Coordinates of C-alpha atoms and ligand atoms in Angstrom, one line a residue:
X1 CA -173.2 -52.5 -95.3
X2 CA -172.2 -52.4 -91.3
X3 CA -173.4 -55.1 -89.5
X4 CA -175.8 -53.0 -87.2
X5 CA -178.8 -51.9 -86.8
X6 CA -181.4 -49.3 -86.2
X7 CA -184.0 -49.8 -83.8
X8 CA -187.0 -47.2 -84.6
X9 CA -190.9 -47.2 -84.2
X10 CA -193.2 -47.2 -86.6
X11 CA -194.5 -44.0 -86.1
X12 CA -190.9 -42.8 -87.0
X13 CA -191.2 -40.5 -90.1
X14 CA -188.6 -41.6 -91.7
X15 CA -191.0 -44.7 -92.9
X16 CA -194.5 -43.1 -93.2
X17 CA -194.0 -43.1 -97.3
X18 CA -193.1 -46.6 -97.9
X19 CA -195.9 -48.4 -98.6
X20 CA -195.2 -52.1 -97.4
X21 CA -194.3 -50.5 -94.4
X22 CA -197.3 -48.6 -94.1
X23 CA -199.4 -51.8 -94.9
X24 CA -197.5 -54.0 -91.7
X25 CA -198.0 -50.7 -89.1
X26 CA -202.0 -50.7 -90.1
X27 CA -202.4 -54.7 -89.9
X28 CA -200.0 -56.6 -88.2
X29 CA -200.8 -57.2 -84.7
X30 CA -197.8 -56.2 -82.3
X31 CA -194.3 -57.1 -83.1
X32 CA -191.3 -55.8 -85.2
X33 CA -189.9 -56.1 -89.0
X34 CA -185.9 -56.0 -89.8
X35 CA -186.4 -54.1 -93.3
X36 CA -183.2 -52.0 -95.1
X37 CA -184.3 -48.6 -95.6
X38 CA -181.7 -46.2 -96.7
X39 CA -179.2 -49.2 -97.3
X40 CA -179.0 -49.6 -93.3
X41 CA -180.5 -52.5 -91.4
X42 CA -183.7 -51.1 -89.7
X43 CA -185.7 -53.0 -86.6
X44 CA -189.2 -50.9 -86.8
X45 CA -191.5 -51.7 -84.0
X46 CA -195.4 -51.6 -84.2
X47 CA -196.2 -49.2 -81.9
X48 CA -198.0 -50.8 -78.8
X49 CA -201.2 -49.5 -78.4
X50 CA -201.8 -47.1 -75.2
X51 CA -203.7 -50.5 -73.3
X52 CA -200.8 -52.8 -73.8
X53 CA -198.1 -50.4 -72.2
X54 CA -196.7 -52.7 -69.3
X55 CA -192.9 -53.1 -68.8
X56 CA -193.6 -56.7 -69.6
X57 CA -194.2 -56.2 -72.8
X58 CA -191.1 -53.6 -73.2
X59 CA -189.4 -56.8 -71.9
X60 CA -190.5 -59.3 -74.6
X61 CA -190.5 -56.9 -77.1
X62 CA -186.6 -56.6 -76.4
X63 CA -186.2 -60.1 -75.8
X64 CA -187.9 -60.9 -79.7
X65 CA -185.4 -58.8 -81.3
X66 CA -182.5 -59.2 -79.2
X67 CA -183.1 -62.8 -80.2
X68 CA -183.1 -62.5 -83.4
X69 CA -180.6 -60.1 -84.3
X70 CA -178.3 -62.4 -82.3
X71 CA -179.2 -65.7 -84.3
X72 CA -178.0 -63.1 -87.3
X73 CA -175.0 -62.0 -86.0
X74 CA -175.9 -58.4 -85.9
X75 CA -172.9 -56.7 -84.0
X76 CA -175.3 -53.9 -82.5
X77 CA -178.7 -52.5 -82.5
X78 CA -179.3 -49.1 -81.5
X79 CA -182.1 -47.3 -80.0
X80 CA -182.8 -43.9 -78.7
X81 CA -183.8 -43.5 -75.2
X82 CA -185.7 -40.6 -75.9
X83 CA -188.1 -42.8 -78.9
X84 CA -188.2 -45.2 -76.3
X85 CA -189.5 -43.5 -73.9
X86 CA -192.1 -41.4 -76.4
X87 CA -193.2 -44.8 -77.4
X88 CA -194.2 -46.0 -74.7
X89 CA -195.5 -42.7 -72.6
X90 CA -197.8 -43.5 -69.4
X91 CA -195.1 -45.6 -67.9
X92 CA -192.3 -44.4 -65.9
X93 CA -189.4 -43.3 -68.4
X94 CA -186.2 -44.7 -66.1
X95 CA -188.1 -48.0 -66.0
X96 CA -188.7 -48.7 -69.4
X97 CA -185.0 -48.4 -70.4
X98 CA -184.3 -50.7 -67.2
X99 CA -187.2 -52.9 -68.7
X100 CA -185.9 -52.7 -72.4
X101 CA -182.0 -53.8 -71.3
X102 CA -183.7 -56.9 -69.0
X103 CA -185.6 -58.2 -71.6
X104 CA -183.0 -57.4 -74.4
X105 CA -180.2 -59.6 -72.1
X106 CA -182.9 -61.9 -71.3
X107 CA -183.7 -62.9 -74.5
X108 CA -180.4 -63.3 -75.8
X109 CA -179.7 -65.4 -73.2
X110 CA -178.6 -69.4 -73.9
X111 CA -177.2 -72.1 -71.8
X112 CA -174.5 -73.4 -74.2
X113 CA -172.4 -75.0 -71.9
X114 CA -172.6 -79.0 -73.9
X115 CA -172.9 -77.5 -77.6
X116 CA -169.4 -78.2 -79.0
X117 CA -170.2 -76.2 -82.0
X118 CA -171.7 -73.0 -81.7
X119 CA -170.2 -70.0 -80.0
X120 CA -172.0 -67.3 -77.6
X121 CA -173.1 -64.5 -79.7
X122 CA -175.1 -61.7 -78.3
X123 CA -176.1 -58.1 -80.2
X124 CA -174.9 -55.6 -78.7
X125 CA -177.8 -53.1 -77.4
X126 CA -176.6 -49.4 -77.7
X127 CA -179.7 -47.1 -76.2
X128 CA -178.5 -43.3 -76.9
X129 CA -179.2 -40.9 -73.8
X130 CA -178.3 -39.8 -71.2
X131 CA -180.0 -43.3 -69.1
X132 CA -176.7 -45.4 -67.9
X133 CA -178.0 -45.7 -64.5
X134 CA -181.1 -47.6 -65.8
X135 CA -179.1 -49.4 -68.3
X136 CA -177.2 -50.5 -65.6
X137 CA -180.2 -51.3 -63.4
X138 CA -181.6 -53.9 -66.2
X139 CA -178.5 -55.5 -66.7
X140 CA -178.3 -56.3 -62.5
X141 CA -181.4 -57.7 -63.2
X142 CA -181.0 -59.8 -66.5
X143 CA -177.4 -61.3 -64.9
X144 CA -179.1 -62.1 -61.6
X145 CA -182.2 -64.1 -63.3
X146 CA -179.6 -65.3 -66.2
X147 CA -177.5 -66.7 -62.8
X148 CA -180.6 -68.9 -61.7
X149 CA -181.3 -70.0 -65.4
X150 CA -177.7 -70.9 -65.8
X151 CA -178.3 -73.1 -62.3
X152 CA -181.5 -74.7 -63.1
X153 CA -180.4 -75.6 -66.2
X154 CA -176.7 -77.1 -65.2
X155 CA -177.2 -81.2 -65.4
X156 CA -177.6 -83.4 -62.2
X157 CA -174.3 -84.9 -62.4
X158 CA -172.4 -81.5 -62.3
X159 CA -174.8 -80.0 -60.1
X160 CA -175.2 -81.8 -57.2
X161 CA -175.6 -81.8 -53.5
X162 CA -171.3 -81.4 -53.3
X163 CA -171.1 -79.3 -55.9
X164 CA -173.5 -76.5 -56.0
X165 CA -173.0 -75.5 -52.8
X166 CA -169.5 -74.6 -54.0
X167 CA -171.4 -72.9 -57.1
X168 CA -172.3 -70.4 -54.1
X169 CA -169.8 -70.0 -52.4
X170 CA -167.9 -68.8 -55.9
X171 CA -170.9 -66.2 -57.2
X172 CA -170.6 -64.7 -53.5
X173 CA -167.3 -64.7 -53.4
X174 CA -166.0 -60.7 -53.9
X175 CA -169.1 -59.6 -52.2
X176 CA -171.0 -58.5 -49.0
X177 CA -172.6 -61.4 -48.5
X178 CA -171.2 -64.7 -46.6
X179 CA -172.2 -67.8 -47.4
X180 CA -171.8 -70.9 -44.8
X181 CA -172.1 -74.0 -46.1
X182 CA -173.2 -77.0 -43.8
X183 CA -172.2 -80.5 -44.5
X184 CA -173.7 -84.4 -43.7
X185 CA -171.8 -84.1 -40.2
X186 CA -172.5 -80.8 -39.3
X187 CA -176.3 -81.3 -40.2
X188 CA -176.4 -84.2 -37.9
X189 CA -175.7 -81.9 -35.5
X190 CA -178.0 -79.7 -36.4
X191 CA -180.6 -82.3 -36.4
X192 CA -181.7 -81.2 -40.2
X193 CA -183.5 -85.0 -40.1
X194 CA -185.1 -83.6 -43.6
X195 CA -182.2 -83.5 -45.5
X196 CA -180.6 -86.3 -44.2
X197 CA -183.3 -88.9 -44.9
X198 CA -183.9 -87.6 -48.3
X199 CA -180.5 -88.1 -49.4
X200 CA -180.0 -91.4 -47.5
X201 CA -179.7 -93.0 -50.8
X202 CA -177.7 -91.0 -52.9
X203 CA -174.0 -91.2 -53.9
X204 CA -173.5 -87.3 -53.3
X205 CA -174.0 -86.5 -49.3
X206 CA -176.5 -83.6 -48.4
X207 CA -175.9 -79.6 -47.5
X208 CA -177.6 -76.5 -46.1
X209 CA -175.9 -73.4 -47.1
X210 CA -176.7 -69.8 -45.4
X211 CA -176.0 -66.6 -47.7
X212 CA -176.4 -64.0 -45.2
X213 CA -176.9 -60.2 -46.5
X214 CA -176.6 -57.6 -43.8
X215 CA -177.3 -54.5 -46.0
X216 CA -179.1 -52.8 -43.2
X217 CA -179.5 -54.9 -40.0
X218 CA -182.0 -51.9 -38.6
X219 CA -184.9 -53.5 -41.2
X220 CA -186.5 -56.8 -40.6
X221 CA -184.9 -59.9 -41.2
X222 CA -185.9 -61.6 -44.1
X223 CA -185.6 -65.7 -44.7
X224 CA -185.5 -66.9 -47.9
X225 CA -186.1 -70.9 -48.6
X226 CA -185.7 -72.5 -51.5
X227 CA -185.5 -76.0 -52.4
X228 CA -182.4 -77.7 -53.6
X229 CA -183.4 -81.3 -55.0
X230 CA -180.6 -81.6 -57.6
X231 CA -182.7 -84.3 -59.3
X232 CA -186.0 -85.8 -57.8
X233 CA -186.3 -89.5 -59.5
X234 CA -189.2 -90.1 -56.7
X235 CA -186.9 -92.3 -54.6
X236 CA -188.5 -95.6 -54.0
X237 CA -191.6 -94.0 -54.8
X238 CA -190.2 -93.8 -58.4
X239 CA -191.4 -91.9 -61.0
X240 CA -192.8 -92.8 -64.0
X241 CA -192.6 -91.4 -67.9
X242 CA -191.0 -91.2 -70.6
X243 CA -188.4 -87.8 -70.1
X244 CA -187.6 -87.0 -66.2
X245 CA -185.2 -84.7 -67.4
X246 CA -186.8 -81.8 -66.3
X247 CA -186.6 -83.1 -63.1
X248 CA -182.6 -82.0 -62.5
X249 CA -184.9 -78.1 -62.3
X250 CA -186.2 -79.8 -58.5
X251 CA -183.6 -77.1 -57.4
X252 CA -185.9 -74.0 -58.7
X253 CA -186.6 -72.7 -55.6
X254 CA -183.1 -72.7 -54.6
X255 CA -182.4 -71.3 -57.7
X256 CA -184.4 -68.2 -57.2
X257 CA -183.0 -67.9 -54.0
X258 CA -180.0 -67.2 -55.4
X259 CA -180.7 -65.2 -57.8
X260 CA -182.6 -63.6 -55.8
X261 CA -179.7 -62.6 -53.3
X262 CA -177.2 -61.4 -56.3
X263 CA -179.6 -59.3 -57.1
X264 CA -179.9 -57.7 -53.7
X265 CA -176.2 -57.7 -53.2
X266 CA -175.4 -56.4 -56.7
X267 CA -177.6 -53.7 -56.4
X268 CA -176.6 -52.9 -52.2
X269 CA -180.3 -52.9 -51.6
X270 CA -181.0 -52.0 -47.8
X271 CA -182.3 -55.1 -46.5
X272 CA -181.5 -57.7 -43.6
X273 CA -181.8 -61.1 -45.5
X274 CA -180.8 -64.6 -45.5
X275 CA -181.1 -67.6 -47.8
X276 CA -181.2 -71.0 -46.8
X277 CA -181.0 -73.6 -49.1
X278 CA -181.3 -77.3 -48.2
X279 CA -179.8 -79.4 -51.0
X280 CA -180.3 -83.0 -51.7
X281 CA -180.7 -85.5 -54.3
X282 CA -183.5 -87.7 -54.1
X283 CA -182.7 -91.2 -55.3
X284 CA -183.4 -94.8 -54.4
X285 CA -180.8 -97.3 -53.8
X286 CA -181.0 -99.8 -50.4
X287 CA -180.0 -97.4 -47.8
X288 CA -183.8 -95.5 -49.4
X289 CA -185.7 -93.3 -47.3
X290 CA -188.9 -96.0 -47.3
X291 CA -192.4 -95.5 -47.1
X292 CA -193.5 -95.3 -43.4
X293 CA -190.6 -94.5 -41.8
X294 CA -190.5 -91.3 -39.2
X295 CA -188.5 -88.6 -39.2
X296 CA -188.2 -86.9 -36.1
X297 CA -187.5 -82.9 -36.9
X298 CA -185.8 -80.8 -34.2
X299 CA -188.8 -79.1 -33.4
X300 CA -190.3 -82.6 -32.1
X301 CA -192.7 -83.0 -34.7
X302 CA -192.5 -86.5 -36.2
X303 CA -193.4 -87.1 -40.0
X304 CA -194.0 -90.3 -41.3
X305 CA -193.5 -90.8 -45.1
X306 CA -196.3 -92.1 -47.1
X307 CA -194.7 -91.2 -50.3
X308 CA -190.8 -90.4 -50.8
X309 CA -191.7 -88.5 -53.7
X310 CA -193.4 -85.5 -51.9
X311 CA -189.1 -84.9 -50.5
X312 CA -189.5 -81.1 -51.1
X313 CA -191.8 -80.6 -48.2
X314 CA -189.6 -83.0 -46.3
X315 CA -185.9 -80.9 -46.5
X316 CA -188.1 -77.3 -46.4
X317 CA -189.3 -78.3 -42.9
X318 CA -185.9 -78.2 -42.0
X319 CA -185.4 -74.9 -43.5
X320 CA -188.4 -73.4 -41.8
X321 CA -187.2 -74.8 -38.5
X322 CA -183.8 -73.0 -39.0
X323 CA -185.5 -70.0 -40.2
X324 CA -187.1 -70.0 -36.9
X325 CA -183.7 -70.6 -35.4
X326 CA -182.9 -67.5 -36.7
X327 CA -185.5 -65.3 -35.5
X328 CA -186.8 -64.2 -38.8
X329 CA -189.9 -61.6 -39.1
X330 CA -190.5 -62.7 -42.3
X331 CA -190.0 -66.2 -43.9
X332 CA -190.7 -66.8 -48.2
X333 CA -190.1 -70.4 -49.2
X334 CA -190.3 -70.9 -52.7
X335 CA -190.8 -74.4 -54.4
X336 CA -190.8 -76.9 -57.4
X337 CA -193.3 -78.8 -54.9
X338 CA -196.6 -80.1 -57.1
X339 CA -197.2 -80.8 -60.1
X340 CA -201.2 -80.0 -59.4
X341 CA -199.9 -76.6 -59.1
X342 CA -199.5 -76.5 -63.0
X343 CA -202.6 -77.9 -63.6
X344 CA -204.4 -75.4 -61.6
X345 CA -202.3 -72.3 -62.5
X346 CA -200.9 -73.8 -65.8
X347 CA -197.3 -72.4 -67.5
X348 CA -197.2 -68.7 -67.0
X349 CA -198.3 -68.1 -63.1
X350 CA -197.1 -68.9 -59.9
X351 CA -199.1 -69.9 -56.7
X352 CA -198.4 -68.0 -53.2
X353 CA -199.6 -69.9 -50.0
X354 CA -199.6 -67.9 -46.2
X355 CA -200.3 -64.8 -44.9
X356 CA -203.2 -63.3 -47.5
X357 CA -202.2 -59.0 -47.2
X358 CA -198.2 -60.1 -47.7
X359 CA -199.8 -62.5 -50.9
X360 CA -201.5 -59.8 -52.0
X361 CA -198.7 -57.6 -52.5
X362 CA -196.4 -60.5 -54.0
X363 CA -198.9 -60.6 -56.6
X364 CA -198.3 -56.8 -57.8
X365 CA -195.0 -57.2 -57.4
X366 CA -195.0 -59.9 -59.9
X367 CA -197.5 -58.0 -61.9
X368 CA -195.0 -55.5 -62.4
X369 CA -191.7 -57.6 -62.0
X370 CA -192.8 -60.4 -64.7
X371 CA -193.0 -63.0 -62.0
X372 CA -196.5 -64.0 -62.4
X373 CA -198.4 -65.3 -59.3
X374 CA -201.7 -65.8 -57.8
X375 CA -202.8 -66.4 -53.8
X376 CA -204.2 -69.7 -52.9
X377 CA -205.9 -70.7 -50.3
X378 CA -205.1 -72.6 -47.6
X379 CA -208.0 -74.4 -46.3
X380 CA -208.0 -75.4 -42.6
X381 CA -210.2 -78.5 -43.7
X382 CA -207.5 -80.2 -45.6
X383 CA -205.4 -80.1 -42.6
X384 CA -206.7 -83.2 -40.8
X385 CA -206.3 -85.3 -44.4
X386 CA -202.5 -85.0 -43.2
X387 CA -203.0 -87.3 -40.5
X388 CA -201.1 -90.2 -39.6
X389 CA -201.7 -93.8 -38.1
X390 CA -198.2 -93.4 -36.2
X391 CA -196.7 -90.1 -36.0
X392 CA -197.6 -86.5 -35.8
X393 CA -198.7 -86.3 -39.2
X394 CA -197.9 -87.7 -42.8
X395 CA -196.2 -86.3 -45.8
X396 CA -199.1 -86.8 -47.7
X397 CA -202.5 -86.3 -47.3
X398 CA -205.8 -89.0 -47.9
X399 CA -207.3 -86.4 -50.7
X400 CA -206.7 -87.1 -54.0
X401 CA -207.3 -83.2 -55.0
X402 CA -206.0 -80.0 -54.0
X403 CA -202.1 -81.3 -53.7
X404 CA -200.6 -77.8 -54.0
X405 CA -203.1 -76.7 -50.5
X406 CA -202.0 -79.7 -48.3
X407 CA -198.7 -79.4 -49.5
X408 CA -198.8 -75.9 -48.1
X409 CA -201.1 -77.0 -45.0
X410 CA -197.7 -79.2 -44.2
X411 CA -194.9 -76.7 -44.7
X412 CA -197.5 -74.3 -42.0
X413 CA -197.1 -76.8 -39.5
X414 CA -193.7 -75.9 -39.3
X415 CA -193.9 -71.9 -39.7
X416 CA -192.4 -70.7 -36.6
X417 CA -195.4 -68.4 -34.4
X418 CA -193.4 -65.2 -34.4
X419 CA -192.9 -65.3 -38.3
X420 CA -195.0 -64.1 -41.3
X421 CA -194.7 -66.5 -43.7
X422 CA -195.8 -67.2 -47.6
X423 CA -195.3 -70.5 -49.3
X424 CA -194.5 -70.0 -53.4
X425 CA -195.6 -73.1 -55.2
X426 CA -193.3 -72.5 -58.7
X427 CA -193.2 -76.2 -60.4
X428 CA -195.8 -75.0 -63.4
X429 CA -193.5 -71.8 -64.2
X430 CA -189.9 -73.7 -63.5
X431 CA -189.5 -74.1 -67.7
X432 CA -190.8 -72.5 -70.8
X433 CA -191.8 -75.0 -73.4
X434 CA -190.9 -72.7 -76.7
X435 CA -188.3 -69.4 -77.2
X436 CA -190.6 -66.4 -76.7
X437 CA -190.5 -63.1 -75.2
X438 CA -187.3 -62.7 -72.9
X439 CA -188.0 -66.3 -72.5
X440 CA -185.6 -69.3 -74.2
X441 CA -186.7 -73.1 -74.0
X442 CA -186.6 -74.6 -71.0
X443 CA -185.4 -72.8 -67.7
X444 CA -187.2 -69.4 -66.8
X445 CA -185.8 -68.2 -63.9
X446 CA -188.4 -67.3 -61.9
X447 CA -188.4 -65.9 -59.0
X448 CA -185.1 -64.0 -58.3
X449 CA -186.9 -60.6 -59.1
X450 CA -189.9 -61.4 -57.3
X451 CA -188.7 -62.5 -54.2
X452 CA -185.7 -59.4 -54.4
X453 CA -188.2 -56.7 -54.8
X454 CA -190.0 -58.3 -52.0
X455 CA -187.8 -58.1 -50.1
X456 CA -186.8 -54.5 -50.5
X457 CA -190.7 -53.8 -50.3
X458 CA -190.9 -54.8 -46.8
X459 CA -187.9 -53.1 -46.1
X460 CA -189.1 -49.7 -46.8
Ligands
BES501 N1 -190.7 -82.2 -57.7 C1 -192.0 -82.7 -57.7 C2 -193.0 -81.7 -58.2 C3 -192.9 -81.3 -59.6 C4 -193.7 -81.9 -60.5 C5 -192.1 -80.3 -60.0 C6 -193.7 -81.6 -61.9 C7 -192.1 -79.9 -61.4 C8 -192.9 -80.6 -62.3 C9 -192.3 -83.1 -56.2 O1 -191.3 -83.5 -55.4 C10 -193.3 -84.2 -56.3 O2 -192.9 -85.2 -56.8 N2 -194.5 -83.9 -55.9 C11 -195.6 -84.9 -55.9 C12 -196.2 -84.9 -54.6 C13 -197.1 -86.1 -54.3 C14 -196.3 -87.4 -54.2 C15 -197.9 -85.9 -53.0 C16 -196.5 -84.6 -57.0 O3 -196.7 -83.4 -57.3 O4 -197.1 -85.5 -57.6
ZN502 ZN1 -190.8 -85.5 -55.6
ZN503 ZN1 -189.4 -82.7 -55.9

């Protein structure tokens, strides 16, 4: 037997006389079977009823049986474009290949960098057609989110404030984008007061690096911020619990920056965009950011710190300011910032902060991109809760409800006038807790496609 396989629907009728076959198309409840029929391997897929039709679900079905075929060692798996496409009729035919290829490469997808004994093995998808545009299309899109996976996942003493900015300046090395990267001396100069406090304490000193992307410099210029804690122990206002691993993922939102910006570059999208990515590590030692002290940010506002744990908002202040510096139309910082945002939102969905028409289209972006969010508001109310006894205002705020809001009433304070801005809150949705879908345990990767086709949506 050849070690490929067949990937058909059910509805193929080749199969509509085998009984057990019959039997799993009339009551199982989505999904696919591997069966041999005709002594070749066979993946038959239920087919998905007219309701269920999204691109997401072409996605995780792809991602199930890429998955598995790869944990089998199946060389290849072939599909026709053409009973794809029938399949799944009332969405656009182009997309669901591009869908099916991102999910399948998604869902093959491992970080096996530490495992000394197993090897990378992915199943080859072969889709028959005349669709290698598409194909291509999907696989932009699988490498770009893979490339934020592979970053959020990467442990805290390889990637760290010294070393990821290099990371960057590597994945954008052969392309149109330059990156800058700024260093502790340089962002003294710079007055990034942020980053420097944060990192006051740990071993590795702190950087801001700039990917710029000039595809069209006629459309608007786009900022993207993302936050770069390459591990958040708390500082001095340590954590507590039993695992903080997770916490070395504090760099999801610069993650999804860059992801974000291969994606744009990889696929020469017409846009006018920069990334800036403030990266620190937040640890405590005796040189420790403490409790009360001010930072003065360039902008003149002064912050006192009630809690050295809310450090996200602290280095993204700095980013805003530069973004400001900048003269961006249009700023989108994205976040690991609260941990009430998972409790509101839980595992799957996102939150978006800011300007509430620009929200509202994120949110069908991610509808149809896979990067689930939903606007929150932010409630002018809350904002005097960040005030404080000595300085402008406080890193935290006197409520002990609604963190995710006052977190996002703070960052607002230092949204330059001329800028529309949108805050994404992504610390619920940073990992996945179990392999399913196009998603592996742990790191997701959310947020390259969504803030990409944002950008390319307000650059129409
Ligand atoms: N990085 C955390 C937020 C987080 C929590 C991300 C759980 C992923 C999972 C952030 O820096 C933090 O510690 N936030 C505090 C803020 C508080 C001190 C105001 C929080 O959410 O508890
Ligand atoms: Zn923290
Ligand atoms: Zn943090």
């Amino acid at each position: 037997m050849t070690n490929k396989a067949n990937i058909i629907f059910a509805n193929d009728s080749k199969i509509t006389n085998d009984e057990q076959l019959k039997a799993f198309i009339e009551n199982s409840e989505g999904g696919f079977i591997t069966t041999l029929l005709d002594g070749a391997m066979n993946v038959i897929i239920k087919p998905v009823k007219e309701e269920k039709r999204t691109y997401e679900e072409v996605r995780n079905i792809a991602g199930n049986i890429a998955r598995e075929l790869s944990a089998r060692k199946v060389d290849s798996g072939t599909i026709e474009a053409d009973a794809l496409e029938n399949a799944l009729s009332n969405l656009d035919k182009g997309e669901i290949i591009s869908a099916f290829v991102e999910g399948w490469e998604l869902g093959a997808y491992q970080f096996l960098t530490y495992k000394s004994n197993i090897e990378a093995f992915q199943t080859e998808l072969e889709i028959a057609g005349e669709v290698d545009a598409f194909i291509q299309r999907g696989k932009v899109r699988a490498q770009a989110v893979s490339f934020s996976r592979d970053l959020m996942n990467e442990v805290p003493n390889v990637l760290n404030p010294e070393t990821f900015p290099d990371v960057l300046v590597d994945a954008f090395k052969d392309t149109n984008a330059k990156v800058t990267v700024y260093r502790k001396e340089k962002l003294e100069e710079m007055e990034m007061n942020g980053v420097l406090s944060v990192c006051r304490a740990s071993k590795y000193e702190p950087a801001f690096v700039e990917i710029a992307y000039l595809g069209d410099e006629s459309k608007p210029h786009i900022a993207l911020v993302g936050k770069g804690v390459t591990f958040d122990t708390g500082g001095i206002s340590l954590k507590s619990g039993r695992d903080l691993s997770d916490m070395r993922m504090d760099m999801g939102g610069a993650a999804a920056v860059a992801g974000a910006m291969k994606l744009l570059v990889e696929s020469k999208a017409k846009v006018n965009v920069t990334a800036l990515i403030p990266i620190v590590e937040n640890m405590p030692d005796q040189q420790s950011l403490l409790p009360s002290e001010v930072i003065r940010y360039k902008n003149g506002l002064t912050v006192q710190v009630g809690n050295t744990d809310a450090e996200g908002r602290l280095i993204l202040a700095d980013g805003l300011i530069r973004a400001g510096d900048l003269n961006a139309d249009y700023i989108v910082d994205i976040a690991t910032l609260t941990g009430a945002i998972g409790n509101a939102l839980g595992p799957k969905i996102a939150g978006v902060f800011g300007d509430e028409a620009l929200s509202i289209d994120l949110k069908i972006i991610g509808e149809e991109n896979g990067d689930y969010i939903w606007p929150m508001p932010l409630i002018d109310a809350y904002d005097s809760t960040l005030a404080s006894d000595y300085a402008d205002m406080s890193n935290i705020s006197t409520l002990s409800s609604a963190g995710s809001i006052t977190a996002g009433l703070f960052l607002r304070r230092f949204v330059p006038k001329e800028a529309k801005w949108l805050h994404v809150d992504m610390a619920g949705v940073m990992a996945s807790s179990q392999a399913r879908g196009y998603y592996p345990k742990t790191a997701t990767g959310f947020g390259a496609r969504l803030l990409a086709d944002f950008a390319i949506n307000v650059s129409k």
